[in-house]
PDB file of C-alpha atoms in Angstrom:
ATOM      1  CA  MET A 270      74.653  28.366 158.339  1.00  0.00           C
ATOM      2  CA  ILE A 271      75.742  24.840 157.594  1.00  0.00           C
ATOM      3  CA  VAL A 272      74.297  22.477 159.330  1.00  0.00           C
ATOM      4  CA  GLU A 273      76.270  19.229 160.629  1.00  0.00           C
ATOM      5  CA  ARG A 274      74.142  16.003 160.053  1.00  0.00           C
ATOM      6  CA  ARG A 275      74.706  13.298 162.059  1.00  0.00           C
ATOM      7  CA  SER A 276      74.673   9.142 162.330  1.00  0.00           C
ATOM      8  CA  ALA A 277      71.318   7.853 162.590  1.00  0.00           C
ATOM      9  CA  ASP A 278      70.447   7.383 166.460  1.00  0.00           C
ATOM     10  CA  SER A 279      67.050   5.566 168.146  1.00  0.00           C
ATOM     11  CA  PHE A 280      65.138   8.270 167.383  1.00  0.00           C
ATOM     12  CA  ALA A 281      66.056   8.317 163.818  1.00  0.00           C
ATOM     13  CA  LEU A 282      65.392   4.749 164.010  1.00  0.00           C
ATOM     14  CA  GLN A 283      61.817   5.275 165.384  1.00  0.00           C
ATOM     15  CA  VAL A 284      60.747   7.980 163.001  1.00  0.00           C
ATOM     16  CA  MET A 285      61.848   5.942 159.884  1.00  0.00           C
ATOM     17  CA  ILE A 286      60.127   2.525 161.133  1.00  0.00           C
ATOM     18  CA  GLY A 287      56.749   4.774 161.052  1.00  0.00           C
ATOM     19  CA  LEU A 288      57.414   6.813 157.974  1.00  0.00           C
ATOM     20  CA  CYS A 289      58.287   3.175 156.126  1.00  0.00           C
ATOM     21  CA  LEU A 290      55.077   1.594 157.670  1.00  0.00           C
ATOM     22  CA  ILE A 291      53.354   4.927 156.291  1.00  0.00           C
ATOM     23  CA  TRP A 292      54.738   4.649 152.693  1.00  0.00           C
ATOM     24  CA  GLY A 293      54.304   0.577 153.003  1.00  0.00           C
ATOM     25  CA  VAL A 294      50.371   0.670 153.401  1.00  0.00           C
ATOM     26  CA  GLN A 295      50.059   3.313 150.630  1.00  0.00           C
ATOM     27  CA  GLN A 296      49.593   1.028 147.624  1.00  0.00           C
ATOM     28  CA  VAL A 297      47.586  -1.167 149.686  1.00  0.00           C
ATOM     29  CA  MET A 298      45.052   1.433 150.186  1.00  0.00           C
ATOM     30  CA  ILE A 299      45.202   2.622 146.935  1.00  0.00           C
ATOM     31  CA  LYS A 300      43.853  -1.418 145.589  1.00  0.00           C
ATOM     32  CA  TRP A 301      41.863  -1.294 148.698  1.00  0.00           C
ATOM     33  CA  ALA A 302      39.746   1.629 147.490  1.00  0.00           C
ATOM     34  CA  ALA A 303      39.921   1.212 143.820  1.00  0.00           C
ATOM     35  CA  PRO A 304      36.246  -0.315 143.638  1.00  0.00           C
ATOM     36  CA  ASP A 305      35.183   2.901 144.801  1.00  0.00           C
ATOM     37  CA  ILE A 306      37.481   5.648 143.087  1.00  0.00           C
ATOM     38  CA  ALA A 307      39.724   4.874 140.180  1.00  0.00           C
ATOM     39  CA  PRO A 308      43.676   4.864 141.400  1.00  0.00           C
ATOM     40  CA  VAL A 309      44.281   7.583 139.086  1.00  0.00           C
ATOM     41  CA  MET A 310      41.516   9.670 140.452  1.00  0.00           C
ATOM     42  CA  GLN A 311      42.790   9.019 144.050  1.00  0.00           C
ATOM     43  CA  ALA A 312      46.892  10.044 142.925  1.00  0.00           C
ATOM     44  CA  ALA A 313      45.204  12.690 141.532  1.00  0.00           C
ATOM     45  CA  ALA A 314      43.015  13.997 144.919  1.00  0.00           C
ATOM     46  CA  ARG A 315      46.012  13.434 146.896  1.00  0.00           C
ATOM     47  CA  SER A 316      48.003  15.774 144.978  1.00  0.00           C
ATOM     48  CA  GLY A 317      45.641  18.642 144.776  1.00  0.00           C
ATOM     49  CA  ILE A 318      45.307  18.197 148.825  1.00  0.00           C
ATOM     50  CA  SER A 319      48.781  18.042 149.287  1.00  0.00           C
ATOM     51  CA  ALA A 320      49.886  20.713 146.730  1.00  0.00           C
ATOM     52  CA  LEU A 321      47.253  23.183 149.032  1.00  0.00           C
ATOM     53  CA  LEU A 322      48.894  22.584 152.265  1.00  0.00           C
ATOM     54  CA  VAL A 323      52.136  22.837 150.876  1.00  0.00           C
ATOM     55  CA  GLY A 324      51.389  25.833 148.713  1.00  0.00           C
ATOM     56  CA  LEU A 325      49.857  27.696 151.876  1.00  0.00           C
ATOM     57  CA  LEU A 326      53.233  26.063 154.160  1.00  0.00           C
ATOM     58  CA  ILE A 327      54.963  28.098 151.294  1.00  0.00           C
ATOM     59  CA  CYS A 328      52.873  31.411 152.237  1.00  0.00           C
ATOM     60  CA  TRP A 329      53.803  31.342 155.817  1.00  0.00           C
ATOM     61  CA  LYS A 330      57.465  30.071 155.744  1.00  0.00           C
ATOM     62  CA  GLY A 331      58.359  31.941 152.221  1.00  0.00           C
ATOM     63  CA  GLY A 332      59.792  30.571 148.952  1.00  0.00           C
ATOM     64  CA  TRP A 333      58.090  32.242 146.020  1.00  0.00           C
ATOM     65  CA  ASP A 334      60.829  34.697 145.339  1.00  0.00           C
ATOM     66  CA  GLN A 335      62.604  31.132 143.790  1.00  0.00           C
ATOM     67  CA  VAL A 336      60.207  30.797 140.969  1.00  0.00           C
ATOM     68  CA  GLY A 337      61.810  32.426 138.640  1.00  0.00           C
ATOM     69  CA  ASN A 338      64.824  30.762 138.706  1.00  0.00           C
ATOM     70  CA  THR A 339      63.606  27.034 139.616  1.00  0.00           C
ATOM     71  CA  TRP A 340      60.402  26.695 137.136  1.00  0.00           C
ATOM     72  CA  ARG A 341      61.666  25.085 134.141  1.00  0.00           C
ATOM     73  CA  GLY A 342      63.354  22.099 136.529  1.00  0.00           C
ATOM     74  CA  GLY A 343      60.323  22.396 138.466  1.00  0.00           C
ATOM     75  CA  LEU A 344      57.914  21.569 135.540  1.00  0.00           C
ATOM     76  CA  LEU A 345      60.002  18.731 134.750  1.00  0.00           C
ATOM     77  CA  ALA A 346      60.252  16.938 138.045  1.00  0.00           C
ATOM     78  CA  GLY A 347      56.493  17.639 138.540  1.00  0.00           C
ATOM     79  CA  ALA A 348      56.110  15.934 135.277  1.00  0.00           C
ATOM     80  CA  LEU A 349      57.889  13.293 135.822  1.00  0.00           C
ATOM     81  CA  PHE A 350      56.345  13.093 139.631  1.00  0.00           C
ATOM     82  CA  GLY A 351      53.033  12.883 138.092  1.00  0.00           C
ATOM     83  CA  LEU A 352      53.897  10.007 135.154  1.00  0.00           C
ATOM     84  CA  GLU A 353      55.238   8.181 138.268  1.00  0.00           C
ATOM     85  CA  PHE A 354      51.916   8.023 139.691  1.00  0.00           C
ATOM     86  CA  PHE A 355      50.235   7.559 136.798  1.00  0.00           C
ATOM     87  CA  PHE A 356      52.059   3.907 136.308  1.00  0.00           C
ATOM     88  CA  ILE A 357      51.334   3.316 139.775  1.00  0.00           C
ATOM     89  CA  ALA A 358      47.867   3.844 139.720  1.00  0.00           C
ATOM     90  CA  GLU A 359      47.354   1.861 136.114  1.00  0.00           C
ATOM     91  CA  GLY A 360      50.134  -0.878 137.619  1.00  0.00           C
ATOM     92  CA  LEU A 361      47.850  -1.476 140.731  1.00  0.00           C
ATOM     93  CA  GLN A 362      45.066  -2.406 138.503  1.00  0.00           C
ATOM     94  CA  LEU A 363      46.768  -5.308 136.821  1.00  0.00           C
ATOM     95  CA  THR A 364      49.282  -6.554 139.683  1.00  0.00           C
ATOM     96  CA  THR A 365      49.243  -7.083 143.278  1.00  0.00           C
ATOM     97  CA  ALA A 366      50.054  -3.775 146.060  1.00  0.00           C
ATOM     98  CA  ALA A 367      52.873  -6.284 147.288  1.00  0.00           C
ATOM     99  CA  HIS A 368      54.774  -6.573 143.685  1.00  0.00           C
ATOM    100  CA  MET A 369      53.945  -2.427 143.204  1.00  0.00           C
ATOM    101  CA  SER A 370      55.897  -1.721 146.361  1.00  0.00           C
ATOM    102  CA  VAL A 371      59.227  -3.829 145.558  1.00  0.00           C
ATOM    103  CA  PHE A 372      58.935  -2.650 142.176  1.00  0.00           C
ATOM    104  CA  LEU A 373      58.286   1.093 142.746  1.00  0.00           C
ATOM    105  CA  TYR A 374      61.042   1.111 145.304  1.00  0.00           C
ATOM    106  CA  THR A 375      63.878   0.624 142.607  1.00  0.00           C
ATOM    107  CA  ALA A 376      64.224   4.492 142.012  1.00  0.00           C
ATOM    108  CA  PRO A 377      67.555   4.290 144.066  1.00  0.00           C
ATOM    109  CA  ILE A 378      68.715   2.304 141.480  1.00  0.00           C
ATOM    110  CA  PHE A 379      67.872   4.753 138.658  1.00  0.00           C
ATOM    111  CA  THR A 380      68.686   7.660 140.306  1.00  0.00           C
ATOM    112  CA  ALA A 381      72.265   6.329 140.998  1.00  0.00           C
ATOM    113  CA  LEU A 382      72.349   5.638 137.230  1.00  0.00           C
ATOM    114  CA  GLY A 383      71.135   9.027 136.438  1.00  0.00           C
ATOM    115  CA  VAL A 384      73.425  10.928 138.612  1.00  0.00           C
ATOM    116  CA  HIS A 385      76.725   8.393 137.477  1.00  0.00           C
ATOM    117  CA  PHE A 386      76.512   9.974 134.099  1.00  0.00           C
ATOM    118  CA  LEU A 387      75.219  13.572 135.328  1.00  0.00           C
ATOM    119  CA  LEU A 388      77.271  14.550 138.229  1.00  0.00           C
ATOM    120  CA  ALA A 389      81.044  13.779 138.330  1.00  0.00           C
ATOM    121  CA  SER A 390      80.924  13.730 141.975  1.00  0.00           C
ATOM    122  CA  GLU A 391      78.865  11.065 142.308  1.00  0.00           C
ATOM    123  CA  ARG A 392      80.179   8.018 139.981  1.00  0.00           C
ATOM    124  CA  LEU A 393      79.483   5.034 140.921  1.00  0.00           C
ATOM    125  CA  ARG A 394      81.582   2.460 143.153  1.00  0.00           C
ATOM    126  CA  PRO A 395      81.857  -1.391 142.664  1.00  0.00           C
ATOM    127  CA  LEU A 396      79.906  -2.328 145.450  1.00  0.00           C
ATOM    128  CA  GLN A 397      77.369   0.206 143.822  1.00  0.00           C
ATOM    129  CA  TRP A 398      77.551  -1.377 140.653  1.00  0.00           C
ATOM    130  CA  LEU A 399      76.913  -4.833 142.237  1.00  0.00           C
ATOM    131  CA  GLY A 400      73.829  -3.670 143.819  1.00  0.00           C
ATOM    132  CA  ILE A 401      72.605  -2.389 140.589  1.00  0.00           C
ATOM    133  CA  LEU A 402      73.105  -6.008 138.766  1.00  0.00           C
ATOM    134  CA  LEU A 403      71.593  -7.587 141.801  1.00  0.00           C
ATOM    135  CA  ALA A 404      68.565  -5.538 141.429  1.00  0.00           C
ATOM    136  CA  PHE A 405      68.133  -6.113 137.716  1.00  0.00           C
ATOM    137  CA  ILE A 406      68.647  -9.753 138.021  1.00  0.00           C
ATOM    138  CA  GLY A 407      65.978  -9.696 141.069  1.00  0.00           C
ATOM    139  CA  ILE A 408      63.565  -7.927 138.317  1.00  0.00           C
ATOM    140  CA  ALA A 409      64.307 -10.583 136.017  1.00  0.00           C
ATOM    141  CA  ILE A 410      63.662 -13.434 138.545  1.00  0.00           C
ATOM    142  CA  ALA A 411      60.386 -11.856 139.913  1.00  0.00           C
ATOM    143  CA  PHE A 412      58.825 -11.235 136.592  1.00  0.00           C
ATOM    144  CA  ALA A 413      59.357 -14.816 135.912  1.00  0.00           C
ATOM    145  CA  GLY A 414      56.362 -16.879 136.023  1.00  0.00           C
ATOM    146  CA  GLY A 415      57.843 -20.199 134.842  1.00  0.00           C
ATOM    147  CA  VAL A 416      59.836 -22.179 132.101  1.00  0.00           C
ATOM    148  CA  SER A 417      57.428 -21.059 129.575  1.00  0.00           C
ATOM    149  CA  TRP A 418      55.259 -18.303 128.462  1.00  0.00           C
ATOM    150  CA  ASP A 419      51.872 -19.943 129.133  1.00  0.00           C
ATOM    151  CA  ASN A 420      52.814 -19.977 132.397  1.00  0.00           C
ATOM    152  CA  LEU A 421      53.040 -16.175 132.609  1.00  0.00           C
ATOM    153  CA  ASP A 422      50.179 -13.835 133.789  1.00  0.00           C
ATOM    154  CA  ARG A 423      50.656 -11.505 131.023  1.00  0.00           C
ATOM    155  CA  ARG A 424      48.456  -8.961 133.100  1.00  0.00           C
ATOM    156  CA  MET A 425      50.642  -9.106 136.129  1.00  0.00           C
ATOM    157  CA  LEU A 426      53.633  -8.970 134.075  1.00  0.00           C
ATOM    158  CA  LEU A 427      52.393  -5.794 132.626  1.00  0.00           C
ATOM    159  CA  GLY A 428      51.605  -4.362 135.974  1.00  0.00           C
ATOM    160  CA  ASP A 429      54.964  -5.219 137.060  1.00  0.00           C
ATOM    161  CA  ALA A 430      56.124  -3.771 134.206  1.00  0.00           C
ATOM    162  CA  PHE A 431      54.255  -0.384 135.310  1.00  0.00           C
ATOM    163  CA  GLY A 432      55.818  -0.648 138.627  1.00  0.00           C
ATOM    164  CA  VAL A 433      59.042  -0.809 137.262  1.00  0.00           C
ATOM    165  CA  LEU A 434      58.536   2.505 135.007  1.00  0.00           C
ATOM    166  CA  ALA A 435      57.158   3.979 138.128  1.00  0.00           C
ATOM    167  CA  GLY A 436      60.236   3.631 140.123  1.00  0.00           C
ATOM    168  CA  ALA A 437      62.368   4.849 137.309  1.00  0.00           C
ATOM    169  CA  CYS A 438      60.202   7.735 136.888  1.00  0.00           C
ATOM    170  CA  TRP A 439      60.771   8.580 140.464  1.00  0.00           C
ATOM    171  CA  GLY A 440      64.439   8.237 140.135  1.00  0.00           C
ATOM    172  CA  ALA A 441      64.374  10.289 137.152  1.00  0.00           C
ATOM    173  CA  THR A 442      62.508  12.898 139.484  1.00  0.00           C
ATOM    174  CA  THR A 443      65.358  12.896 141.804  1.00  0.00           C
ATOM    175  CA  VAL A 444      68.074  13.407 139.499  1.00  0.00           C
ATOM    176  CA  VAL A 445      66.171  16.360 138.044  1.00  0.00           C
ATOM    177  CA  VAL A 446      66.142  17.790 141.264  1.00  0.00           C
ATOM    178  CA  ARG A 447      69.966  17.180 141.920  1.00  0.00           C
ATOM    179  CA  ALA A 448      71.351  18.230 138.762  1.00  0.00           C
ATOM    180  CA  SER A 449      69.233  21.570 138.672  1.00  0.00           C
ATOM    181  CA  ARG A 450      68.849  24.520 140.565  1.00  0.00           C
ATOM    182  CA  LEU A 451      65.840  22.938 142.790  1.00  0.00           C
ATOM    183  CA  SER A 452      68.922  21.550 144.479  1.00  0.00           C
ATOM    184  CA  GLU A 453      69.568  24.820 146.200  1.00  0.00           C
ATOM    185  CA  ALA A 454      65.382  25.802 146.456  1.00  0.00           C
ATOM    186  CA  PRO A 455      63.627  25.324 149.461  1.00  0.00           C
ATOM    187  CA  VAL A 456      62.421  21.629 149.968  1.00  0.00           C
ATOM    188  CA  THR A 457      58.377  23.006 149.833  1.00  0.00           C
ATOM    189  CA  LEU A 458      59.133  24.828 146.812  1.00  0.00           C
ATOM    190  CA  THR A 459      60.282  21.447 145.308  1.00  0.00           C
ATOM    191  CA  LEU A 460      57.709  19.520 146.412  1.00  0.00           C
ATOM    192  CA  PHE A 461      54.782  22.016 145.619  1.00  0.00           C
ATOM    193  CA  TYR A 462      56.046  21.483 142.095  1.00  0.00           C
ATOM    194  CA  GLN A 463      55.726  18.349 141.830  1.00  0.00           C
ATOM    195  CA  LEU A 464      52.443  18.098 143.835  1.00  0.00           C
ATOM    196  CA  ILE A 465      50.579  20.549 141.537  1.00  0.00           C
ATOM    197  CA  VAL A 466      52.368  19.634 138.383  1.00  0.00           C
ATOM    198  CA  GLY A 467      51.046  15.844 139.116  1.00  0.00           C
ATOM    199  CA  PHE A 468      47.641  16.882 140.383  1.00  0.00           C
ATOM    200  CA  LEU A 469      46.607  18.893 137.132  1.00  0.00           C
ATOM    201  CA  GLY A 470      48.633  16.308 134.973  1.00  0.00           C
ATOM    202  CA  LEU A 471      46.644  13.392 136.436  1.00  0.00           C
ATOM    203  CA  LEU A 472      43.497  15.375 136.375  1.00  0.00           C
ATOM    204  CA  LEU A 473      44.054  15.309 132.831  1.00  0.00           C
ATOM    205  CA  ILE A 474      44.554  11.793 132.350  1.00  0.00           C
ATOM    206  CA  ALA A 475      41.432  10.837 134.478  1.00  0.00           C
ATOM    207  CA  LEU A 476      39.473  13.719 132.322  1.00  0.00           C
ATOM    208  CA  PHE A 477      40.543  12.063 128.829  1.00  0.00           C
ATOM    209  CA  SER A 478      40.131   8.109 129.994  1.00  0.00           C
ATOM    210  CA  GLY A 479      37.283   8.261 131.379  1.00  0.00           C
ATOM    211  CA  GLN A 480      38.274   7.824 134.891  1.00  0.00           C
ATOM    212  CA  ILE A 481      37.000  11.157 136.331  1.00  0.00           C
ATOM    213  CA  THR A 482      33.362   9.801 136.916  1.00  0.00           C
ATOM    214  CA  HIS A 483      34.613   6.808 138.925  1.00  0.00           C
ATOM    215  CA  VAL A 484      34.349   8.105 141.916  1.00  0.00           C
ATOM    216  CA  SER A 485      32.102   6.989 144.507  1.00  0.00           C
ATOM    217  CA  LEU A 486      32.380   8.794 148.106  1.00  0.00           C
ATOM    218  CA  THR A 487      32.102   5.739 150.358  1.00  0.00           C
ATOM    219  CA  THR A 488      34.292   5.739 153.927  1.00  0.00           C
ATOM    220  CA  VAL A 489      36.978   3.658 151.957  1.00  0.00           C
ATOM    221  CA  ALA A 490      37.322   5.877 149.255  1.00  0.00           C
ATOM    222  CA  VAL A 491      37.126   9.108 151.529  1.00  0.00           C
ATOM    223  CA  ALA A 492      39.970   7.536 154.197  1.00  0.00           C
ATOM    224  CA  SER A 493      42.024   6.283 151.178  1.00  0.00           C
ATOM    225  CA  VAL A 494      42.270  10.120 149.606  1.00  0.00           C
ATOM    226  CA  LEU A 495      42.724  11.666 153.031  1.00  0.00           C
ATOM    227  CA  PHE A 496      45.451   9.162 154.257  1.00  0.00           C
ATOM    228  CA  GLN A 497      47.426   9.647 150.869  1.00  0.00           C
ATOM    229  CA  GLY A 498      46.810  13.315 150.665  1.00  0.00           C
ATOM    230  CA  LEU A 499      47.227  14.296 154.273  1.00  0.00           C
ATOM    231  CA  VAL A 500      49.432  11.403 156.078  1.00  0.00           C
ATOM    232  CA  VAL A 501      51.588  10.453 153.024  1.00  0.00           C
ATOM    233  CA  SER A 502      51.846  13.235 150.771  1.00  0.00           C
ATOM    234  CA  PHE A 503      52.350  15.861 153.039  1.00  0.00           C
ATOM    235  CA  PHE A 504      52.889  15.190 156.712  1.00  0.00           C
ATOM    236  CA  SER A 505      55.264  12.236 155.894  1.00  0.00           C
ATOM    237  CA  TYR A 506      57.299  13.813 153.236  1.00  0.00           C
ATOM    238  CA  LEU A 507      58.001  17.083 155.486  1.00  0.00           C
ATOM    239  CA  ILE A 508      59.247  14.630 157.869  1.00  0.00           C
ATOM    240  CA  TRP A 509      61.626  12.692 155.814  1.00  0.00           C
ATOM    241  CA  PHE A 510      63.210  16.250 154.860  1.00  0.00           C
ATOM    242  CA  TRP A 511      63.430  17.140 158.242  1.00  0.00           C
ATOM    243  CA  LEU A 512      65.551  14.081 158.907  1.00  0.00           C
ATOM    244  CA  LEU A 513      67.349  14.331 155.635  1.00  0.00           C
ATOM    245  CA  ARG A 514      68.499  17.795 157.278  1.00  0.00           C
ATOM    246  CA  ARG A 515      69.861  16.496 160.363  1.00  0.00           C
ATOM    247  CA  TYR A 516      70.895  13.118 159.484  1.00  0.00           C
ATOM    248  CA  LEU A 517      73.599  11.500 157.158  1.00  0.00           C
ATOM    249  CA  ALA A 518      71.296  10.312 153.993  1.00  0.00           C
ATOM    250  CA  ALA A 519      73.486   6.785 153.802  1.00  0.00           C
ATOM    251  CA  ASN A 520      72.239   5.957 157.161  1.00  0.00           C
ATOM    252  CA  LEU A 521      68.908   6.718 156.596  1.00  0.00           C
ATOM    253  CA  ALA A 522      68.604   5.008 153.500  1.00  0.00           C
ATOM    254  CA  VAL A 523      69.473   2.050 155.075  1.00  0.00           C
ATOM    255  CA  PHE A 524      66.331   2.239 157.278  1.00  0.00           C
ATOM    256  CA  SER A 525      64.470   2.585 154.339  1.00  0.00           C
ATOM    257  CA  PHE A 526      64.386  -0.844 152.770  1.00  0.00           C
ATOM    258  CA  MET A 527      61.444  -1.735 155.315  1.00  0.00           C
ATOM    259  CA  THR A 528      59.419  -0.017 153.256  1.00  0.00           C
ATOM    260  CA  PRO A 529      58.730  -2.568 150.543  1.00  0.00           C
ATOM    261  CA  LEU A 530      59.120  -5.372 153.467  1.00  0.00           C
ATOM    262  CA  PHE A 531      55.950  -3.495 154.900  1.00  0.00           C
ATOM    263  CA  GLY A 532      54.181  -3.017 151.653  1.00  0.00           C
ATOM    264  CA  VAL A 533      54.168  -6.810 150.873  1.00  0.00           C
ATOM    265  CA  THR A 534      53.329  -7.840 154.445  1.00  0.00           C
ATOM    266  CA  PHE A 535      50.113  -5.524 154.542  1.00  0.00           C
ATOM    267  CA  GLY A 536      49.095  -6.662 150.897  1.00  0.00           C
ATOM    268  CA  VAL A 537      49.566 -10.126 151.919  1.00  0.00           C
ATOM    269  CA  LEU A 538      47.493  -9.844 155.780  1.00  0.00           C
ATOM    270  CA  LEU A 539      45.098  -7.182 154.424  1.00  0.00           C
ATOM    271  CA  LEU A 540      44.359  -8.031 150.755  1.00  0.00           C
ATOM    272  CA  GLY A 541      44.927 -11.700 151.062  1.00  0.00           C
ATOM    273  CA  GLU A 542      47.635 -11.409 147.966  1.00  0.00           C
ATOM    274  CA  GLN A 543      49.823 -14.707 147.291  1.00  0.00           C
ATOM    275  CA  LEU A 544      53.672 -14.529 147.022  1.00  0.00           C
ATOM    276  CA  SER A 545      55.470 -16.712 144.269  1.00  0.00           C
ATOM    277  CA  VAL A 546      58.420 -18.219 144.957  1.00  0.00           C
ATOM    278  CA  ASN A 547      60.401 -16.476 142.322  1.00  0.00           C
ATOM    279  CA  PHE A 548      58.962 -13.364 143.431  1.00  0.00           C
ATOM    280  CA  VAL A 549      59.937 -13.683 146.874  1.00  0.00           C
ATOM    281  CA  ILE A 550      63.947 -14.641 145.579  1.00  0.00           C
ATOM    282  CA  GLY A 551      63.277 -11.694 143.359  1.00  0.00           C
ATOM    283  CA  ALA A 552      62.541  -9.433 145.534  1.00  0.00           C
ATOM    284  CA  VAL A 553      65.174 -10.199 148.167  1.00  0.00           C
ATOM    285  CA  LEU A 554      67.848  -9.504 145.741  1.00  0.00           C
ATOM    286  CA  VAL A 555      66.357  -6.160 144.754  1.00  0.00           C
ATOM    287  CA  LEU A 556      66.435  -5.236 148.231  1.00  0.00           C
ATOM    288  CA  LEU A 557      69.520  -6.469 148.908  1.00  0.00           C
ATOM    289  CA  GLY A 558      70.357  -4.497 145.350  1.00  0.00           C
ATOM    290  CA  ILE A 559      68.983  -1.260 146.697  1.00  0.00           C
ATOM    291  CA  THR A 560      70.882  -1.246 150.098  1.00  0.00           C
ATOM    292  CA  PHE A 561      74.239  -1.520 148.688  1.00  0.00           C
ATOM    293  CA  VAL A 562      73.534   1.099 146.020  1.00  0.00           C
ATOM    294  CA  SER A 563      71.718   3.582 148.792  1.00  0.00           C
ATOM    295  CA  ALA A 564      74.025   2.541 151.917  1.00  0.00           C
ATOM    296  CA  GLU A 565      77.133   2.175 149.885  1.00  0.00           C
ATOM    297  CA  GLN A 566      79.236   4.612 151.921  1.00  0.00           C
ATOM    298  CA  TRP A 567      77.583   3.153 155.299  1.00  0.00           C
ATOM    299  CA  LEU A 568      78.149  -0.665 154.407  1.00  0.00           C
ATOM    300  CA  ARG A 569      81.817   0.573 153.367  1.00  0.00           C
ATOM    301  CA  ARG A 570      82.850   1.990 156.771  1.00  0.00           C
ATOM    302  CA  ARG A 571      81.314  -1.221 158.507  1.00  0.00           C
ATOM    303  CA  LEU A 572      83.317  -3.572 156.638  1.00  0.00           C
ATOM    304  CA  ARG A 573      86.177  -1.575 157.576  1.00  0.00           C
ATOM    305  CA  ARG A 574      85.800  -1.546 161.209  1.00  0.00           C
ATOM    306  CA  ALA A 575      84.756  -5.405 160.672  1.00  0.00           C
ATOM    307  CA  LEU A 576      88.722  -6.003 158.999  1.00  0.00           C
ATOM    308  CA  GLY A 577      90.188  -3.090 161.837  1.00  0.00           C
ATOM    309  CA  GLN A 578      90.942  -0.095 158.757  1.00  0.00           C
ATOM    310  CA  ARG A 579      90.412   3.107 159.548  1.00  0.00           C
TER     311      ARG A 579
END
């Protein structure tokens, strides 16, 4: 049965505000708990908890019968998912949560580029190309700490680069899902692949890097892992997929730009992070570019209405 998706209403807006708040605070929680539990271990633990819950949900609602047709794409998507959170974990030890929140959400840019070359039905339009250009100009400005290399914080620069790489991995994961048989699989199975492969991969990285012993079960550490595992990776992702089945994706994409804004705000308020002028300017351009890419159809319709065209 084909479900007709409708334009976002006030209910969708309220739910998206809640989801963006949850996603925005995620990087802050990881960095806040880092002294007690290594970020890589946090990522592994949250993926393991969520994989268990999603696996139980599949047992209840079904979906295991499609493993035979989807496991190749699932392994690749899971590997990219794990790599994304490896870059997030390592990057947060070098840069701020505010920076990570913005650079991570460059993912739609990389998704748009990937599907442009792989799917003929999703070629980029002029406004989207403009958005990609603005986003990369914004990244360059945000990276620039001054006129000379001596003014650059190389440690933060590397962390910011990890943030962009995490965004690229996230975007590539979406491309794999869209261009493989996963596009026809239940969302719970697609999510399970990402979580279980990510869990195993991150656990191995933690083991071989020695970070597996960097675990102290303090209140902050436990709260961070449970928040990420139960609220972010399980609850919020399922709510997001539920919204995508009922509302137009382009409408929801317009609201999703609030996530990095929440991330930056929480980083400043809760962690006392400082924002440089060049980062603020670059972040604005990145967010504007993401909006052009993700919500191109919505923006185009709005522009036509403003001009009195159909």
